[in-house]
């Protein structure tokens, strides 16, 4: 395998809104470069990138795939990322290691929420962007309108380097602005093309655009600007030398037109990437911290290796694969590296170059390159591997918090351990997926970025770990409390066979302020009850309060006073007072007008203004109470208190109410009294459940 110098490597992430043609674009590139002989298709599930079962049967990308090819002597490392927001962690990892982002936009649909999101992430990562407007073979595309919309979103400096000449079915020609040419593509999907000088109206058009382009390029550099003014223009050599810097500085964002499906326009895009695209040299220095957390800079030409793990994935046929980018030094088969984040040593096994699932083994890879390695022991997404001589940890990706939750139900007993290790492994692979074992309600809550993400997680658990699980609505942590005072004089007496039991507990209870918990006191006077039984009574009260009395939920905000009772010289003992305390508490609780409290979450919603009506209407049907409203960059922000019970899969609802443009975050706020009818439902459900359990 040829070794590539950093300046000859092009690492990029293809990102964008769902279904904009990213996977087909990478397929077209592979075909043009001769890596594959024939393009696969999404419908047949035969693309190099979407090779997982879960991608083929849904016909969408779920994982980012690494592919590579050579074009004009440059090595392209392509990361084709999923467009669905559910799988954003894949795109975030890829953007972190890319030297630029190739943002795909569908010619029919224009800029979508997904486009905005990836634009923002690429900007935060400080990498330049290139835009591909795809699917010009479709009916009813309008290049000018789409360009205007893109400029409206991302600024006037989005500049077309190619323009569709004959959009619509049969589309095979583009106007090449830098070359003043009309390029005609072969219709056999090979990506091959012939060139001819632009004539007639196209010649005029391209001349004008050409002028604008040169002016833009001149702006990127003071020396060029001077020449531009002196000579009233730039020579071909001059402006070509300036394009690279202009793109780096994003003085302009180049835009290209394609039909990925038919491999039209893709080869010219690849030419520009090879000639002027960003390479690792453009980001030769990255910031990190050393072993003690002090700032440190890693340079492309540092001798000691620094690798960033941007993705890990468990594959049936490979085992665990860790994808890395090398920021300094090189990595060799059999060498030892140190994982600064896990504080452990890793031995480097087989190193691979990948094209989807096809792997080529190499003995080493050097700075700037991207590859994968198998079977690291304890290395997760986001970790840095380096030389033990010079410890480095590169910054982690900041992943969004999950916004959808479900309870994982295990259908077969005895699989708990397998499920637990599966969940842990899946979280390490995908940090946007979280889980929590809720011992109070004996449920495992899984949290993800969307309904599809949840489904994929459950599918992976079932397949990889061979367990039987499904997702159900989580049980809500209701609380029980009282409205008034109550009391009980409870006698526990057992005299059948063996030693007898006797205890009598007199108890008063009263409500306490919200969120103050349960408080146990004794105010015994005289000698009716020996003080040694006080802890026994308290134990009984605690047991009853933890089990719940009304509907099986923990009792809170109650003050208990054990003020008197009776005992028997022989039959009174610890267990007898525990039982009496338990029932005395239950009786007094039921006498004190018991009620349920429900958890209320603070919800922050961000939506386009035109969706206000629908979202507000929906919130009120969920018993939401608006706490505040604000505007932010054309978006409406709503803050509301909504019962947790009403928020099950809210992110899916919000997506459908806003055409995918709304997002929300939720967090527990406080407990509140419930409306009667809702309370009644919860109590009835719990009764039913208890009856079922007894019957089993
Ligand atoms: N007509 C036409 N269809 C296209 C083109 N590019 C992609 N498609 C089709 O559009 C659909 C989505 O294409 P993909 O390549 O999977 O899009 P994607 O952006 O990778 O989608 P996700 O990764 O799921 O976000 C598929 O049915 C493709 O066959 C194109 O240039 N022209
Ligand atoms: Mg895709």
PDB file of C-alpha atoms in Angstrom, residues 363-475:
ATOM      1  CA  UNK A 363       1.263  -2.697   8.560  1.00  0.00           C
ATOM      2  CA  UNK A 364       1.338   0.998   9.371  1.00  0.00           C
ATOM      3  CA  UNK A 365      -0.380   4.326   8.777  1.00  0.00           C
ATOM      4  CA  UNK A 366       1.058   7.776   9.195  1.00  0.00           C
ATOM      5  CA  UNK A 367       0.100  11.245  10.323  1.00  0.00           C
ATOM      6  CA  UNK A 368      -3.039  12.695   8.800  1.00  0.00           C
ATOM      7  CA  UNK A 369      -4.520   9.358   7.781  1.00  0.00           C
ATOM      8  CA  UNK A 370      -7.658   7.580   8.961  1.00  0.00           C
ATOM      9  CA  UNK A 371      -8.022   3.852   9.567  1.00  0.00           C
ATOM     10  CA  UNK A 372      -9.353   1.264  11.956  1.00  0.00           C
ATOM     11  CA  UNK A 373      -7.825  -1.240  14.300  1.00  0.00           C
ATOM     12  CA  UNK A 374      -9.385  -4.350  15.814  1.00  0.00           C
ATOM     13  CA  UNK A 375      -9.639  -5.732  19.314  1.00  0.00           C
ATOM     14  CA  UNK A 376      -8.437  -2.959  21.584  1.00  0.00           C
ATOM     15  CA  UNK A 377      -9.183  -4.034  25.171  1.00  0.00           C
ATOM     16  CA  UNK A 378     -10.466  -0.940  26.834  1.00  0.00           C
ATOM     17  CA  UNK A 379     -10.700   1.919  24.361  1.00  0.00           C
ATOM     18  CA  UNK A 380     -13.933   3.795  23.732  1.00  0.00           C
ATOM     19  CA  UNK A 381     -15.277   6.470  21.415  1.00  0.00           C
ATOM     20  CA  UNK A 382     -13.612   9.785  22.254  1.00  0.00           C
ATOM     21  CA  UNK A 383     -10.398   8.343  23.755  1.00  0.00           C
ATOM     22  CA  UNK A 384      -6.900   9.398  22.717  1.00  0.00           C
ATOM     23  CA  UNK A 385      -4.091   6.885  22.165  1.00  0.00           C
ATOM     24  CA  UNK A 386      -0.534   8.168  22.326  1.00  0.00           C
ATOM     25  CA  UNK A 387       3.036   7.311  23.097  1.00  0.00           C
ATOM     26  CA  UNK A 388       3.680   6.505  26.773  1.00  0.00           C
ATOM     27  CA  UNK A 389       6.553   9.009  26.483  1.00  0.00           C
ATOM     28  CA  UNK A 390       4.287  11.945  25.784  1.00  0.00           C
ATOM     29  CA  UNK A 391       0.757  11.760  27.163  1.00  0.00           C
ATOM     30  CA  UNK A 392      -1.968  13.600  25.285  1.00  0.00           C
ATOM     31  CA  UNK A 393      -5.719  13.710  25.498  1.00  0.00           C
ATOM     32  CA  UNK A 394      -7.604  15.445  22.689  1.00  0.00           C
ATOM     33  CA  UNK A 395     -10.910  17.171  23.452  1.00  0.00           C
ATOM     34  CA  UNK A 396     -14.031  15.016  23.464  1.00  0.00           C
ATOM     35  CA  UNK A 397     -16.981  15.666  21.209  1.00  0.00           C
ATOM     36  CA  UNK A 398     -19.811  17.454  22.985  1.00  0.00           C
ATOM     37  CA  UNK A 399     -22.800  15.194  22.296  1.00  0.00           C
ATOM     38  CA  UNK A 400     -26.410  16.370  22.687  1.00  0.00           C
ATOM     39  CA  UNK A 401     -28.400  15.006  25.634  1.00  0.00           C
ATOM     40  CA  UNK A 402     -30.948  12.290  24.889  1.00  0.00           C
ATOM     41  CA  UNK A 403     -34.539  13.486  24.684  1.00  0.00           C
ATOM     42  CA  UNK A 404     -36.559  10.296  24.497  1.00  0.00           C
ATOM     43  CA  UNK A 405     -36.856   7.571  27.112  1.00  0.00           C
ATOM     44  CA  UNK A 406     -38.323   4.099  27.357  1.00  0.00           C
ATOM     45  CA  UNK A 407     -38.234   1.210  29.763  1.00  0.00           C
ATOM     46  CA  UNK A 408     -36.435  -1.929  28.667  1.00  0.00           C
ATOM     47  CA  UNK A 409     -38.456  -5.034  29.466  1.00  0.00           C
ATOM     48  CA  UNK A 410     -36.747  -8.351  29.573  1.00  0.00           C
ATOM     49  CA  UNK A 411     -39.014 -11.132  28.354  1.00  0.00           C
ATOM     50  CA  UNK A 412     -36.866 -14.016  29.561  1.00  0.00           C
ATOM     51  CA  UNK A 413     -35.573 -14.509  33.100  1.00  0.00           C
ATOM     52  CA  UNK A 414     -31.865 -14.998  33.668  1.00  0.00           C
ATOM     53  CA  UNK A 415     -30.635 -12.665  30.920  1.00  0.00           C
ATOM     54  CA  UNK A 416     -29.970  -9.734  33.263  1.00  0.00           C
ATOM     55  CA  UNK A 417     -26.184  -9.999  33.116  1.00  0.00           C
ATOM     56  CA  UNK A 418     -26.079 -10.240  29.349  1.00  0.00           C
ATOM     57  CA  UNK A 419     -28.387  -7.218  29.076  1.00  0.00           C
ATOM     58  CA  UNK A 420     -26.261  -5.209  31.504  1.00  0.00           C
ATOM     59  CA  UNK A 421     -23.019  -5.858  29.638  1.00  0.00           C
ATOM     60  CA  UNK A 422     -24.731  -5.208  26.297  1.00  0.00           C
ATOM     61  CA  UNK A 423     -26.054  -1.845  27.494  1.00  0.00           C
ATOM     62  CA  UNK A 424     -22.638  -0.819  28.779  1.00  0.00           C
ATOM     63  CA  UNK A 425     -20.967  -1.764  25.485  1.00  0.00           C
ATOM     64  CA  UNK A 426     -23.585   0.071  23.433  1.00  0.00           C
ATOM     65  CA  UNK A 427     -23.130   3.215  25.498  1.00  0.00           C
ATOM     66  CA  UNK A 428     -19.364   3.150  25.004  1.00  0.00           C
ATOM     67  CA  UNK A 429     -19.885   2.778  21.273  1.00  0.00           C
ATOM     68  CA  UNK A 430     -22.495   5.520  21.069  1.00  0.00           C
ATOM     69  CA  UNK A 431     -22.242   8.140  23.837  1.00  0.00           C
ATOM     70  CA  UNK A 432     -25.574   9.705  22.829  1.00  0.00           C
ATOM     71  CA  UNK A 433     -27.313   6.615  24.166  1.00  0.00           C
ATOM     72  CA  UNK A 434     -27.698   6.463  27.964  1.00  0.00           C
ATOM     73  CA  UNK A 435     -29.291   3.998  30.352  1.00  0.00           C
ATOM     74  CA  UNK A 436     -30.100   3.950  34.037  1.00  0.00           C
ATOM     75  CA  UNK A 437     -31.169   1.181  36.367  1.00  0.00           C
ATOM     76  CA  UNK A 438     -34.053   2.492  38.469  1.00  0.00           C
ATOM     77  CA  UNK A 439     -34.026   0.261  41.542  1.00  0.00           C
ATOM     78  CA  UNK A 440     -37.035   1.991  43.103  1.00  0.00           C
ATOM     79  CA  UNK A 441     -39.414   0.984  40.326  1.00  0.00           C
ATOM     80  CA  UNK A 442     -37.346  -2.008  39.217  1.00  0.00           C
ATOM     81  CA  UNK A 443     -37.001  -0.857  35.622  1.00  0.00           C
ATOM     82  CA  UNK A 444     -34.146  -0.037  33.269  1.00  0.00           C
ATOM     83  CA  UNK A 445     -34.604   3.286  31.532  1.00  0.00           C
ATOM     84  CA  UNK A 446     -32.925   3.723  28.162  1.00  0.00           C
ATOM     85  CA  UNK A 447     -32.582   7.212  26.704  1.00  0.00           C
ATOM     86  CA  UNK A 448     -31.752   8.137  23.123  1.00  0.00           C
ATOM     87  CA  UNK A 449     -31.929  10.800  20.403  1.00  0.00           C
ATOM     88  CA  UNK A 450     -35.198   9.667  18.849  1.00  0.00           C
ATOM     89  CA  UNK A 451     -37.599   6.813  18.367  1.00  0.00           C
ATOM     90  CA  UNK A 452     -35.548   5.316  15.542  1.00  0.00           C
ATOM     91  CA  UNK A 453     -32.429   5.449  17.681  1.00  0.00           C
ATOM     92  CA  UNK A 454     -34.249   3.587  20.484  1.00  0.00           C
ATOM     93  CA  UNK A 455     -35.409   0.960  18.018  1.00  0.00           C
ATOM     94  CA  UNK A 456     -31.920   0.464  16.608  1.00  0.00           C
ATOM     95  CA  UNK A 457     -30.467   0.151  20.111  1.00  0.00           C
ATOM     96  CA  UNK A 458     -33.017  -2.520  21.058  1.00  0.00           C
ATOM     97  CA  UNK A 459     -32.311  -4.321  17.782  1.00  0.00           C
ATOM     98  CA  UNK A 460     -28.561  -4.314  18.430  1.00  0.00           C
ATOM     99  CA  UNK A 461     -29.096  -5.650  21.946  1.00  0.00           C
ATOM    100  CA  UNK A 462     -31.228  -8.494  20.638  1.00  0.00           C
ATOM    101  CA  UNK A 463     -28.914  -9.411  17.799  1.00  0.00           C
ATOM    102  CA  UNK A 464     -25.472  -8.956  19.238  1.00  0.00           C
ATOM    103  CA  UNK A 465     -26.146 -10.081  22.769  1.00  0.00           C
ATOM    104  CA  UNK A 466     -28.811 -12.585  21.987  1.00  0.00           C
ATOM    105  CA  UNK A 467     -31.304 -11.336  24.563  1.00  0.00           C
ATOM    106  CA  UNK A 468     -35.062 -10.972  24.487  1.00  0.00           C
ATOM    107  CA  UNK A 469     -36.014  -7.396  25.212  1.00  0.00           C
ATOM    108  CA  UNK A 470     -38.635  -4.917  24.196  1.00  0.00           C
ATOM    109  CA  UNK A 471     -39.350  -1.276  24.902  1.00  0.00           C
ATOM    110  CA  UNK A 472     -42.323  -0.141  26.916  1.00  0.00           C
ATOM    111  CA  UNK A 473     -43.542   3.086  28.481  1.00  0.00           C
ATOM    112  CA  UNK A 474     -41.506   3.777  31.629  1.00  0.00           C
ATOM    113  CA  UNK A 475     -43.278   3.736  34.974  1.00  0.00           C
TER     114      UNK A 475
END
